[in-house]
Amino acid sequence: MSHPTVTVPIREAIRYAQGRAERLGRTQQLEIGEDLFIRIAPGGRKFLLFCLDGEPERGAAEAIAAALGLREPQYGWHQGTTLRSLTVIEAGAQSLSESGPAEEEDGTL
């Protein structure tokens, strides 16, 4: 017997993941749309937004940064071995290393 389906607003899901990242000190990853993923870094003050086919749009990153309550977010790009991720970091947040999906810190698979 399967559990009943529960619909959760995306804003609520990403805030929950942000809280877990902050509380547990571990990266949290969510699929937030068709071919759109987010990895929230430990501390909950920076994230990567990526697609497996193509690149994410900055407008989506801006909306997520606002939903997460990031103050003065800074936007950039991370080029991994297999894909390019849009990075969002709150101004003044501690710089923690973050790699793309299925990549080691040295960029190898």
mmCIF file of C-alpha atoms in Angstrom:
data_model
loop_
_atom_site.group_PDB
_atom_site.id
_atom_site.type_symbol
_atom_site.label_atom_id
_atom_site.label_comp_id
_atom_site.label_asym_id
_atom_site.label_seq_id
_atom_site.Cartn_x
_atom_site.Cartn_y
_atom_site.Cartn_z
ATOM 1 C CA MET A 1 0.000 0.000 0.000
ATOM 2 C CA SER A 2 1.460 3.335 -1.004
ATOM 3 C CA HIS A 3 1.319 6.524 0.994
ATOM 4 C CA PRO A 4 -1.147 9.204 -0.072
ATOM 5 C CA THR A 5 0.163 11.898 -2.381
ATOM 6 C CA VAL A 6 0.821 15.240 -0.757
ATOM 7 C CA THR A 7 1.249 18.436 -2.744
ATOM 8 C CA VAL A 8 3.752 20.890 -1.290
ATOM 9 C CA PRO A 9 4.299 24.390 -2.695
ATOM 10 C CA ILE A 10 7.803 24.701 -4.171
ATOM 11 C CA ARG A 11 8.543 27.709 -1.947
ATOM 12 C CA GLU A 12 7.823 25.590 1.124
ATOM 13 C CA ALA A 13 9.985 22.717 -0.169
ATOM 14 C CA ILE A 14 13.030 24.890 -0.829
ATOM 15 C CA ARG A 15 12.700 26.644 2.530
ATOM 16 C CA TYR A 16 12.539 23.242 4.224
ATOM 17 C CA ALA A 17 15.688 22.143 2.343
ATOM 18 C CA GLN A 18 17.394 25.410 3.318
ATOM 19 C CA GLY A 19 16.589 24.739 6.978
ATOM 20 C CA ARG A 20 17.972 21.197 6.714
ATOM 21 C CA ALA A 21 21.176 22.460 5.069
ATOM 22 C CA GLU A 22 21.628 24.947 7.875
ATOM 23 C CA ARG A 23 20.716 22.524 10.673
ATOM 24 C CA LEU A 24 22.589 19.451 9.413
ATOM 25 C CA GLY A 25 25.511 21.162 7.689
ATOM 26 C CA ARG A 26 24.924 19.013 4.589
ATOM 27 C CA THR A 27 24.060 19.865 1.013
ATOM 28 C CA GLN A 28 20.387 19.389 0.150
ATOM 29 C CA GLN A 29 19.283 18.705 -3.423
ATOM 30 C CA LEU A 30 15.784 19.052 -4.862
ATOM 31 C CA GLU A 31 14.277 18.664 -8.302
ATOM 32 C CA ILE A 32 12.180 21.818 -8.557
ATOM 33 C CA GLY A 33 10.963 21.578 -12.137
ATOM 34 C CA GLU A 34 11.280 19.608 -15.311
ATOM 35 C CA ASP A 35 15.059 19.389 -15.759
ATOM 36 C CA LEU A 36 15.692 22.028 -13.066
ATOM 37 C CA PHE A 37 17.539 21.178 -9.869
ATOM 38 C CA ILE A 38 18.830 23.061 -6.844
ATOM 39 C CA ARG A 39 21.660 22.162 -4.461
ATOM 40 C CA ILE A 40 21.570 24.212 -1.268
ATOM 41 C CA ALA A 41 24.994 24.292 0.399
ATOM 42 C CA PRO A 42 25.654 23.680 4.100
ATOM 43 C CA GLY A 43 24.615 26.769 6.038
ATOM 44 C CA GLY A 44 21.717 27.475 3.650
ATOM 45 C CA ARG A 45 23.130 30.777 2.347
ATOM 46 C CA LYS A 46 24.288 29.680 -1.110
ATOM 47 C CA PHE A 47 22.965 27.400 -3.821
ATOM 48 C CA LEU A 48 23.586 26.010 -7.279
ATOM 49 C CA LEU A 49 20.829 25.926 -9.856
ATOM 50 C CA PHE A 50 21.355 23.539 -12.768
ATOM 51 C CA CYS A 51 19.758 21.638 -15.620
ATOM 52 C CA LEU A 52 20.959 18.345 -17.038
ATOM 53 C CA ASP A 53 20.208 19.603 -20.545
ATOM 54 C CA GLY A 54 20.892 23.308 -21.038
ATOM 55 C CA GLU A 55 21.342 26.102 -18.520
ATOM 56 C CA PRO A 56 19.042 27.581 -15.873
ATOM 57 C CA GLU A 57 17.635 31.084 -16.257
ATOM 58 C CA ARG A 58 18.788 33.884 -13.993
ATOM 59 C CA GLY A 59 15.160 34.893 -13.334
ATOM 60 C CA ALA A 60 14.545 31.529 -11.667
ATOM 61 C CA ALA A 61 17.640 32.008 -9.486
ATOM 62 C CA GLU A 62 16.490 35.487 -8.488
ATOM 63 C CA ALA A 63 13.039 34.199 -7.495
ATOM 64 C CA ILE A 64 14.573 31.379 -5.423
ATOM 65 C CA ALA A 65 17.034 33.755 -3.735
ATOM 66 C CA ALA A 66 14.106 35.982 -2.756
ATOM 67 C CA ALA A 67 12.096 33.001 -1.455
ATOM 68 C CA LEU A 68 15.089 31.891 0.633
ATOM 69 C CA GLY A 69 15.531 35.384 2.052
ATOM 70 C CA LEU A 70 19.096 35.857 0.779
ATOM 71 C CA ARG A 71 20.284 39.433 1.291
ATOM 72 C CA GLU A 72 22.254 40.996 -1.564
ATOM 73 C CA PRO A 73 22.767 37.737 -3.486
ATOM 74 C CA GLN A 74 25.672 37.530 -5.896
ATOM 75 C CA TYR A 75 25.216 35.562 -9.135
ATOM 76 C CA GLY A 76 27.858 33.719 -11.145
ATOM 77 C CA TRP A 77 28.570 30.529 -13.049
ATOM 78 C CA HIS A 78 30.346 27.310 -12.089
ATOM 79 C CA GLN A 79 31.692 25.283 -15.012
ATOM 80 C CA GLY A 80 31.911 21.616 -14.058
ATOM 81 C CA THR A 81 33.090 18.705 -16.161
ATOM 82 C CA THR A 82 29.631 17.905 -17.500
ATOM 83 C CA LEU A 83 27.465 20.991 -16.980
ATOM 84 C CA ARG A 84 27.389 24.666 -16.099
ATOM 85 C CA SER A 85 25.562 25.731 -12.929
ATOM 86 C CA LEU A 86 24.250 29.130 -11.924
ATOM 87 C CA THR A 87 25.669 29.973 -8.482
ATOM 88 C CA VAL A 88 23.951 32.222 -5.963
ATOM 89 C CA ILE A 89 25.739 33.323 -2.805
ATOM 90 C CA GLU A 90 24.519 35.702 -0.132
ATOM 91 C CA ALA A 91 26.891 38.652 0.221
ATOM 92 C CA GLY A 92 29.259 37.948 3.110
ATOM 93 C CA ALA A 93 28.357 34.247 3.365
ATOM 94 C CA GLN A 94 31.265 31.927 4.168
ATOM 95 C CA SER A 95 32.726 30.442 0.992
ATOM 96 C CA LEU A 96 32.161 26.694 1.083
ATOM 97 C CA SER A 97 33.205 24.458 -1.799
ATOM 98 C CA GLU A 98 30.361 23.088 -3.856
ATOM 99 C CA SER A 99 30.632 20.847 -6.888
ATOM 100 C CA GLY A 100 28.098 20.035 -9.532
ATOM 101 C CA PRO A 101 26.123 16.793 -9.475
ATOM 102 C CA ALA A 102 28.140 13.582 -9.847
ATOM 103 C CA GLU A 103 31.422 15.479 -9.700
ATOM 104 C CA GLU A 104 34.166 15.177 -7.150
ATOM 105 C CA GLU A 105 35.807 18.299 -5.724
ATOM 106 C CA ASP A 106 38.656 17.932 -8.245
ATOM 107 C CA GLY A 107 36.147 18.009 -11.141
ATOM 108 C CA THR A 108 36.421 14.315 -12.048
ATOM 109 C CA LEU A 109 33.487 11.970 -12.267
#
